[in-house]
mmCIF file of N, CA and C in Angstrom:
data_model
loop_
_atom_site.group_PDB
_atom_site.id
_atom_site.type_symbol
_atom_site.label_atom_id
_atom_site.label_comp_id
_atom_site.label_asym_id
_atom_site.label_seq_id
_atom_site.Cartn_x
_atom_site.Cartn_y
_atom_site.Cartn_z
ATOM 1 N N UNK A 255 8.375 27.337 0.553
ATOM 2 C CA UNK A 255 7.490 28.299 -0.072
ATOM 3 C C UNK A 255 8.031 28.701 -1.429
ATOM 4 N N UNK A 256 7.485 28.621 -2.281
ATOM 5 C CA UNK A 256 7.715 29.132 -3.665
ATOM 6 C C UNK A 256 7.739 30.727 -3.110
ATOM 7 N N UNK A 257 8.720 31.208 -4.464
ATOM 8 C CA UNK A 257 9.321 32.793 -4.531
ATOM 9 C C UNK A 257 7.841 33.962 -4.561
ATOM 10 N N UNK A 258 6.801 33.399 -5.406
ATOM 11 C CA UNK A 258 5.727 34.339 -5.485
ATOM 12 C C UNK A 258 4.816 34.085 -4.267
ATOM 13 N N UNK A 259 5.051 33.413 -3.370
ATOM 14 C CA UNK A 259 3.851 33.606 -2.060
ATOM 15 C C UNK A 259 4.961 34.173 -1.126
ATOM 16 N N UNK A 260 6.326 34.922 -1.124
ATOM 17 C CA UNK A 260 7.160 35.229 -0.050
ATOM 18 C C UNK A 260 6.783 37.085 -0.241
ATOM 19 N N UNK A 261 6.712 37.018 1.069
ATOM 20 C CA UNK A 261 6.696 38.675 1.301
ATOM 21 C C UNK A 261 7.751 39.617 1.071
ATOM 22 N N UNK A 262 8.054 40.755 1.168
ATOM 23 C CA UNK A 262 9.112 41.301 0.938
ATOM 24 C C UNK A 262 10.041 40.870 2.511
ATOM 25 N N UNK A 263 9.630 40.877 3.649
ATOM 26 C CA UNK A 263 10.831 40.961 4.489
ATOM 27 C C UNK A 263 11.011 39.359 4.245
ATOM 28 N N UNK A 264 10.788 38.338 3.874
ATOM 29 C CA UNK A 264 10.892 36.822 3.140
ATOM 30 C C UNK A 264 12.589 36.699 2.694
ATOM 31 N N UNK A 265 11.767 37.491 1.409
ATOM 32 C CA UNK A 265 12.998 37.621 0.499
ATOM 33 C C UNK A 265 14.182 38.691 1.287
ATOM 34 N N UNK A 266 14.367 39.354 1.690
ATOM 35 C CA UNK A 266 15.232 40.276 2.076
ATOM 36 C C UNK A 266 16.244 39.139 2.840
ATOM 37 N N UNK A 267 15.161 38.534 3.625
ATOM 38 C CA UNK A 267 15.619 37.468 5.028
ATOM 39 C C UNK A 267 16.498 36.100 4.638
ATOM 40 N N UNK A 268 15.742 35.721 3.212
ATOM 41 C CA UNK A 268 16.404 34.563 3.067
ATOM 42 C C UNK A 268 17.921 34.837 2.489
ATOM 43 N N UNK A 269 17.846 36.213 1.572
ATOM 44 C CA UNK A 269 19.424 36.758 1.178
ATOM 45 C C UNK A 269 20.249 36.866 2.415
ATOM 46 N N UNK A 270 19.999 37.864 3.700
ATOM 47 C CA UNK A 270 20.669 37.985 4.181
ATOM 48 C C UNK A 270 21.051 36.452 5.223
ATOM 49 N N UNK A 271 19.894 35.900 5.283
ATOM 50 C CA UNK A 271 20.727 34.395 5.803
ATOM 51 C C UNK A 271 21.429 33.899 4.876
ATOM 52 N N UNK A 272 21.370 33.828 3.615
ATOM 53 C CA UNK A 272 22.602 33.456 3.003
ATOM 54 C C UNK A 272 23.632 33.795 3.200
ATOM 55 N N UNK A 273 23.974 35.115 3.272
ATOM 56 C CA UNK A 273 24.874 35.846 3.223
ATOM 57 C C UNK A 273 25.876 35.813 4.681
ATOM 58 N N UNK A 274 24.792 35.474 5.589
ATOM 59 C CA UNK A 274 25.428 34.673 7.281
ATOM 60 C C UNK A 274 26.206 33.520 7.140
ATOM 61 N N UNK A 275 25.513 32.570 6.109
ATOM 62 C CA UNK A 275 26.006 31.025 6.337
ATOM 63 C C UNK A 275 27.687 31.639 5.455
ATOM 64 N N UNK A 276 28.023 32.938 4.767
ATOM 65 C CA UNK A 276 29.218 32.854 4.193
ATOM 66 C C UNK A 276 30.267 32.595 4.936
ATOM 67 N N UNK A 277 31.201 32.045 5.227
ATOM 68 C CA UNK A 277 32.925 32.165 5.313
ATOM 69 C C UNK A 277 33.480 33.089 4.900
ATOM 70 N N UNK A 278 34.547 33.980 6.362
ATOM 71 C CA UNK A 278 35.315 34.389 5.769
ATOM 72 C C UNK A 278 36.777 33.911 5.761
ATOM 73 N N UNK A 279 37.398 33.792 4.891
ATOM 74 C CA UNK A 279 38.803 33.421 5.508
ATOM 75 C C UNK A 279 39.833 34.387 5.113
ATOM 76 N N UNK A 280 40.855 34.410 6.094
ATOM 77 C CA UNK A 280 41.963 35.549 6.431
ATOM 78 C C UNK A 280 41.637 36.574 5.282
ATOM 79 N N UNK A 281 41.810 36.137 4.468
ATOM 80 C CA UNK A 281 42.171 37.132 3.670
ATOM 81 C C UNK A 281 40.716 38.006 3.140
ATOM 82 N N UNK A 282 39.829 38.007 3.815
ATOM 83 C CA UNK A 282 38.255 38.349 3.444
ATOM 84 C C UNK A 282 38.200 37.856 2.197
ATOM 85 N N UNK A 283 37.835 36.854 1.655
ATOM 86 C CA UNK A 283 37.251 36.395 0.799
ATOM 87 C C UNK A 283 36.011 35.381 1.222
ATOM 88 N N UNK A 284 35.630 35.114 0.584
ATOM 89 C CA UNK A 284 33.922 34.430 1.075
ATOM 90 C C UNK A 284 34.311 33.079 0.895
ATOM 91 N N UNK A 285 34.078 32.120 1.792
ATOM 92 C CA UNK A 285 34.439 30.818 1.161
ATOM 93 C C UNK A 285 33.061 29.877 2.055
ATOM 94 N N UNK A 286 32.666 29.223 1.378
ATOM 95 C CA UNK A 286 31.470 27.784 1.631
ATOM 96 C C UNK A 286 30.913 28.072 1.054
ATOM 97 N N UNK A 287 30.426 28.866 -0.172
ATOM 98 C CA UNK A 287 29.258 29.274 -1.186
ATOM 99 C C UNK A 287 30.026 29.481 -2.200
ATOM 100 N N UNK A 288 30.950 28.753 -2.533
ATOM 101 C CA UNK A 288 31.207 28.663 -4.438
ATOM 102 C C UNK A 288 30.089 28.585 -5.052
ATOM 103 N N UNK A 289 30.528 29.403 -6.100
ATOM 104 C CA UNK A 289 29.448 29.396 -6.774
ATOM 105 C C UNK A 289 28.132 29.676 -6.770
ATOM 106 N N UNK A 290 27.883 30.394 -5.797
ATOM 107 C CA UNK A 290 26.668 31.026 -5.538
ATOM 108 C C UNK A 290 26.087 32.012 -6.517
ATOM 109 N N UNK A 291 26.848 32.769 -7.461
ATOM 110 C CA UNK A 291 26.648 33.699 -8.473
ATOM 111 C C UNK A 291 25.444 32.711 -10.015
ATOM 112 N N UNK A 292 26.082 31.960 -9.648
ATOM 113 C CA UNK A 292 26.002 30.857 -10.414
ATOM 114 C C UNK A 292 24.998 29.925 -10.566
ATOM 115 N N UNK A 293 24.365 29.645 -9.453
ATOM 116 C CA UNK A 293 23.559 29.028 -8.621
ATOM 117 C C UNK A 293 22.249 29.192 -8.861
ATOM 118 N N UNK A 294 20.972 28.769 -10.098
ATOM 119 C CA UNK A 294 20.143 29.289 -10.398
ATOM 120 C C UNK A 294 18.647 29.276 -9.495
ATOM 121 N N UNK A 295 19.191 28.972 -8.006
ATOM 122 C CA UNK A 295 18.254 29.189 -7.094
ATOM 123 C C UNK A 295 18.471 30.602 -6.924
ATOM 124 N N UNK A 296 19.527 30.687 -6.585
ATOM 125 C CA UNK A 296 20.073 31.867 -6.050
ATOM 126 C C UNK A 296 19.486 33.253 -7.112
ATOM 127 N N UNK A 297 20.308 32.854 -8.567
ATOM 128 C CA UNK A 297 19.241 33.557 -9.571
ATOM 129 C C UNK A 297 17.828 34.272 -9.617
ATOM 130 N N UNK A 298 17.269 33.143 -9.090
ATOM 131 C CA UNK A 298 15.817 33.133 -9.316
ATOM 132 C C UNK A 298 15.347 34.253 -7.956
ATOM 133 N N UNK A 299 16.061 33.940 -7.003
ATOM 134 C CA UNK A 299 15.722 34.498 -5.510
ATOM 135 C C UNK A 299 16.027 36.170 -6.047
ATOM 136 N N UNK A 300 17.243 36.646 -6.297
ATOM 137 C CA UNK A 300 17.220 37.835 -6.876
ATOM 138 C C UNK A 300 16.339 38.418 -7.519
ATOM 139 N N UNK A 301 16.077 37.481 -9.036
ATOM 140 C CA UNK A 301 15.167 38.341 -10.136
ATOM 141 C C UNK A 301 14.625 38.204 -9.020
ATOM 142 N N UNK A 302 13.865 38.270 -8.312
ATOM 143 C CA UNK A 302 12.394 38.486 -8.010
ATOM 144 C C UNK A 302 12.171 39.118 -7.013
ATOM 145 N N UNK A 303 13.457 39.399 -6.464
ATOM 146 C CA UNK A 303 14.173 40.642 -5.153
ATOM 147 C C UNK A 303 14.072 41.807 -6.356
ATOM 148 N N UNK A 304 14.224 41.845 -7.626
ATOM 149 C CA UNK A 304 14.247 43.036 -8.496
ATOM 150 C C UNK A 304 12.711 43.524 -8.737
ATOM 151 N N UNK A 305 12.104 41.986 -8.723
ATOM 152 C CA UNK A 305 10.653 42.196 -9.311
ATOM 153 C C UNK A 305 9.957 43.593 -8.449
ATOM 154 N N UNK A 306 10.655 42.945 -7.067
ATOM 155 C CA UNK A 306 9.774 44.043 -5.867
ATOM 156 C C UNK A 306 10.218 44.980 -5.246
ATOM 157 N N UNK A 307 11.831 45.348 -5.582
ATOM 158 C CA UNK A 307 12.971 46.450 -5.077
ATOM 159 C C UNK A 307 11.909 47.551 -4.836
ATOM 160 N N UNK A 308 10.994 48.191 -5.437
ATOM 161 C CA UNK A 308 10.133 49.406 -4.771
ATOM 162 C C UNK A 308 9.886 49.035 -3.537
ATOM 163 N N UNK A 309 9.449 47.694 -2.934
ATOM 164 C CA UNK A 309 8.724 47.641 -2.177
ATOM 165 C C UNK A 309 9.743 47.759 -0.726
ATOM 166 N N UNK A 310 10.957 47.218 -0.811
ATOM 167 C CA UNK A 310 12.407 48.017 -0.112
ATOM 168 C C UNK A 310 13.031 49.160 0.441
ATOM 169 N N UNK A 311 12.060 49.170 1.029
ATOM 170 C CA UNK A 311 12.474 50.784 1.507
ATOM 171 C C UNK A 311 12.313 50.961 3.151
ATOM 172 N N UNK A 312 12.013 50.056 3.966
ATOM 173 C CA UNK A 312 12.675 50.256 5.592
ATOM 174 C C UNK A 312 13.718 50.577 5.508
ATOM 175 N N UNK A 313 14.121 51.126 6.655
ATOM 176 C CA UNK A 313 15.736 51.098 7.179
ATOM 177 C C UNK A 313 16.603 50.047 7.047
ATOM 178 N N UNK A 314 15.725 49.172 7.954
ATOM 179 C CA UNK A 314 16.284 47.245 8.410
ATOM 180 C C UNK A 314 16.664 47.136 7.017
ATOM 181 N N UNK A 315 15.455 46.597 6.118
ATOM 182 C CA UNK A 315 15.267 45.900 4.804
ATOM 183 C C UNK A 315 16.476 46.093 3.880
ATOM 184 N N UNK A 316 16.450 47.805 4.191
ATOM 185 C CA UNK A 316 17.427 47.990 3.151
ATOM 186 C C UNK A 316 18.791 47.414 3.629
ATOM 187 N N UNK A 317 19.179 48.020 4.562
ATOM 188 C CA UNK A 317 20.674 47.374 5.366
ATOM 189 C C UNK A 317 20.768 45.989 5.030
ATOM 190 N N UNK A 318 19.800 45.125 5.755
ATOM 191 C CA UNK A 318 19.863 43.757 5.317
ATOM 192 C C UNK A 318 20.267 43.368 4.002
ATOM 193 N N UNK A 319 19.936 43.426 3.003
ATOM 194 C CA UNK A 319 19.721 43.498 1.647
ATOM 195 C C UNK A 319 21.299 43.878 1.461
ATOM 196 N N UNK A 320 21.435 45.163 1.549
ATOM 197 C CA UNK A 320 23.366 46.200 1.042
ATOM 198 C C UNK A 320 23.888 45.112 1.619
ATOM 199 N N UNK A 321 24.032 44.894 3.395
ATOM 200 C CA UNK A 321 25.034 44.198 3.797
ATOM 201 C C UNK A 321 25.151 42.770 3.081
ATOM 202 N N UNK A 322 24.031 41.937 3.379
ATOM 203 C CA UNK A 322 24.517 40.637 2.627
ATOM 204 C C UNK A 322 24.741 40.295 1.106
ATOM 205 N N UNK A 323 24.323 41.818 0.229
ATOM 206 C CA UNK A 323 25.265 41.614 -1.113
ATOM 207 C C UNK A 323 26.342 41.900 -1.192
ATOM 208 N N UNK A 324 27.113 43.141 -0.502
ATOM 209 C CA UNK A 324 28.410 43.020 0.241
ATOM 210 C C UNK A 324 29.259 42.160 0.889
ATOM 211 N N UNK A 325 28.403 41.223 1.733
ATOM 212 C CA UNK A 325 28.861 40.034 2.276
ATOM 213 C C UNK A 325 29.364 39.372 1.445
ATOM 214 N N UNK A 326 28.351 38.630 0.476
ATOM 215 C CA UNK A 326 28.348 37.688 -0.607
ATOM 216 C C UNK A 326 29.063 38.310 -1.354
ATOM 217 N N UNK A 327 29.127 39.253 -2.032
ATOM 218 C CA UNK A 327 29.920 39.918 -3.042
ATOM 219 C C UNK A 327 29.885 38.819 -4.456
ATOM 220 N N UNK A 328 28.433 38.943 -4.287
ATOM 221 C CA UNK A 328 28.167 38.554 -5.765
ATOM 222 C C UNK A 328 27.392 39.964 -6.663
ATOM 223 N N UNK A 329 27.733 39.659 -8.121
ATOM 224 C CA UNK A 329 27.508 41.138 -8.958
ATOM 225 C C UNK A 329 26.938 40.422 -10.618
ATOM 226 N N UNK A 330 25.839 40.983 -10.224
ATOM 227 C CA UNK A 330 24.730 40.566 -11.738
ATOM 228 C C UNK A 330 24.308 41.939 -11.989
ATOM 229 N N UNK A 331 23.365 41.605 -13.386
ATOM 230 C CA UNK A 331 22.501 42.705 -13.811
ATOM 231 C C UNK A 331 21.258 43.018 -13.008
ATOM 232 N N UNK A 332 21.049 41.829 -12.460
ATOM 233 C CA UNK A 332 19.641 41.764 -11.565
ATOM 234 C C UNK A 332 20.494 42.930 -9.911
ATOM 235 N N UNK A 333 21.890 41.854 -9.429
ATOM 236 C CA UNK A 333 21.927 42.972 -8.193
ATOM 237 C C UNK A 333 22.478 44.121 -8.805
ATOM 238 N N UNK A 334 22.945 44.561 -9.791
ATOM 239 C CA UNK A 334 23.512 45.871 -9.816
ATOM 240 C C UNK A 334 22.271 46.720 -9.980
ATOM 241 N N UNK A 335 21.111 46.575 -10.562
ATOM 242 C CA UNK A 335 19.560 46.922 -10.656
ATOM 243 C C UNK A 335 19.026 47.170 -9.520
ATOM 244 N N UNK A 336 19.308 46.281 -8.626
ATOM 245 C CA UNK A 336 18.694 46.308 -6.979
ATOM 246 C C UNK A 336 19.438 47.914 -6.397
ATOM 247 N N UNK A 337 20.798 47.374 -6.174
ATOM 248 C CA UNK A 337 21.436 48.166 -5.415
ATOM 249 C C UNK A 337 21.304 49.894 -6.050
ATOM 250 N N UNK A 338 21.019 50.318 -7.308
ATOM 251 C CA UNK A 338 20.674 51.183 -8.198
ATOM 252 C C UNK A 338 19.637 51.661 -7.519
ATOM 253 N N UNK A 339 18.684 50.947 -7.345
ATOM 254 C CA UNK A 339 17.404 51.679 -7.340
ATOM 255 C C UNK A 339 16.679 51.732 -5.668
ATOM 256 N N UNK A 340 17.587 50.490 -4.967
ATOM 257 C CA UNK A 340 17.267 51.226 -3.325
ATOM 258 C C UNK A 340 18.483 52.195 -3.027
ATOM 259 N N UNK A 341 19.273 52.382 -3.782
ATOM 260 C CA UNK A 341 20.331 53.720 -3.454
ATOM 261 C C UNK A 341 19.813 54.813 -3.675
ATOM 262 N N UNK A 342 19.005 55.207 -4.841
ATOM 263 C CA UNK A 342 18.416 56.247 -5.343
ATOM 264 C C UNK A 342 16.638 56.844 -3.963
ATOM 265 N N UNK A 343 16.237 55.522 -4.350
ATOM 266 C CA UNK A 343 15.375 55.954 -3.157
ATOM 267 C C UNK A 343 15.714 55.727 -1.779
ATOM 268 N N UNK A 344 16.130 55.317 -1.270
ATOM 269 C CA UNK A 344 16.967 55.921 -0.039
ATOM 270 C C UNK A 344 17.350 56.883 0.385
ATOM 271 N N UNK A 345 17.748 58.055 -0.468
ATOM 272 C CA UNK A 345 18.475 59.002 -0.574
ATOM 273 C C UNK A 345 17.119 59.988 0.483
ATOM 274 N N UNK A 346 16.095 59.890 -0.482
ATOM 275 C CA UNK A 346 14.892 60.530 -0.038
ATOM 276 C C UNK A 346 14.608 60.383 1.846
ATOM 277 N N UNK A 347 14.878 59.293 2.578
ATOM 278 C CA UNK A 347 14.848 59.116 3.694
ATOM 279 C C UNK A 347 15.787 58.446 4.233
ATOM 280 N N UNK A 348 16.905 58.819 4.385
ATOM 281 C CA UNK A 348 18.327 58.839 4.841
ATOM 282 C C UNK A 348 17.980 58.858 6.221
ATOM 283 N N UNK A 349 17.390 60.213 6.330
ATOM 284 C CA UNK A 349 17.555 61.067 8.072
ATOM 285 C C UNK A 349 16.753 59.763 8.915
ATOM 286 N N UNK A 350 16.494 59.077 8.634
ATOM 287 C CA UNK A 350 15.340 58.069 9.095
ATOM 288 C C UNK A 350 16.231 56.590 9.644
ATOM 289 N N UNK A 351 17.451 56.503 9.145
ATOM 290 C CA UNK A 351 18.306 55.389 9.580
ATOM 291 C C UNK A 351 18.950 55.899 10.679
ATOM 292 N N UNK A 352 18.972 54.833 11.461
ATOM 293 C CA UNK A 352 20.062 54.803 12.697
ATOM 294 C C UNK A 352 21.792 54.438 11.938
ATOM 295 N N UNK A 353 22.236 54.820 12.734
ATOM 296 C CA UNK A 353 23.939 55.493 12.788
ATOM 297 C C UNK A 353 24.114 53.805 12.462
ATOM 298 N N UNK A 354 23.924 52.486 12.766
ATOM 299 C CA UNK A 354 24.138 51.319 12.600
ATOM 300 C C UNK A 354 23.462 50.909 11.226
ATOM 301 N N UNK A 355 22.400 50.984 10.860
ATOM 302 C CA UNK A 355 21.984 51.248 9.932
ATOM 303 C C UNK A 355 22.434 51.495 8.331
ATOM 304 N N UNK A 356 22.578 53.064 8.701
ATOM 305 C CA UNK A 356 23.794 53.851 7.590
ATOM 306 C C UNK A 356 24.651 53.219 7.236
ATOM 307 N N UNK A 357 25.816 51.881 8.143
ATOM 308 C CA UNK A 357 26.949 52.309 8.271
ATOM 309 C C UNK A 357 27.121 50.873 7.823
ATOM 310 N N UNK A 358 25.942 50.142 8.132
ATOM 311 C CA UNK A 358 25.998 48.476 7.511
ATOM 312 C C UNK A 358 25.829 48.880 6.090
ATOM 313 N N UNK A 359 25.214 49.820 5.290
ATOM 314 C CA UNK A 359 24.477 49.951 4.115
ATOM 315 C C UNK A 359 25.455 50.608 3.296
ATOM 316 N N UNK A 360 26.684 51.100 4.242
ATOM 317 C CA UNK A 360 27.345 51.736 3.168
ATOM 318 C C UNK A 360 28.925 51.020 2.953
ATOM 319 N N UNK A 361 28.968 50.061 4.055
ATOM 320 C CA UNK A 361 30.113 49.060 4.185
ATOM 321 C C UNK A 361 29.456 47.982 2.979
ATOM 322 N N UNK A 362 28.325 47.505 3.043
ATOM 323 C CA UNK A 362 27.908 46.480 1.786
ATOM 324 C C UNK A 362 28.220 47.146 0.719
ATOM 325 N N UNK A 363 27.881 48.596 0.423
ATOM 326 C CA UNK A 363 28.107 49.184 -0.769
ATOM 327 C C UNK A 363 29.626 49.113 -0.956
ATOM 328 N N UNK A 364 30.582 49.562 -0.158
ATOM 329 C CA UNK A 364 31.746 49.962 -0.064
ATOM 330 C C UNK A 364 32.387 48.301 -0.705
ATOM 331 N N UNK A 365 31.762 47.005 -0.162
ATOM 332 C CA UNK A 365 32.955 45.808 -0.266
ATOM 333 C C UNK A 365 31.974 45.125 -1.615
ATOM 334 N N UNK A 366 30.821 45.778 -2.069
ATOM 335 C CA UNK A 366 30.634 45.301 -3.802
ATOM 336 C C UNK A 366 31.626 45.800 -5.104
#
């Protein structure tokens, strides 16, 4: 499927399966996705995770999303934009996440 016929939980889904297929080894570093920052699929999959960041605002979605840029621990203008602007609106419905939830969303934040 091309990027403009994917829904928002699409895109959320295909990041955070990326972010599954990562390696960690001992020392937490990410290893089987060199170069993923880099990677102008990967690129493209973002901008367009930015295009629709309003539309980001479940509980799940968001967690999904924090944790596997945390996972990946990759850092652009496009994700530092993302993570900016579902942090800000989030804030507004916090009370609304489960305790698992919260805690994935703030560990992704915590290891970017």
């Amino acid at each position: 499927r091309s990027l403009g016929q994917m829904n928002v939980v699409g895109l959320v889904s295909s990041i955070h399966l990326i972010a599954k297929l990562a390696d960690v080894d001992a020392f937490g570093k990410v290893q089987g996705l060199r170069g993923l920052g880099s990677d102008a699929r990967f690129g493209a999959l973002v901008s367009h995770v930015r295009a629709v960041v309003a539309e980001i605002y479940t509980p799940r979605n968001v967690m999904r999303i924090m944790w596997a840029f945390g996972k990946l621990g990759v850092r652009s203008h496009d994700v530092d934009a993302i993570v900016e602007k579902i942090s800000r609106s989030a804030l507004s419905h916090v009370h609304s996440f489960s305790p698992q939830e919260l805690s994935n969303v703030l560990w992704g934040i915590a290891k970017m």
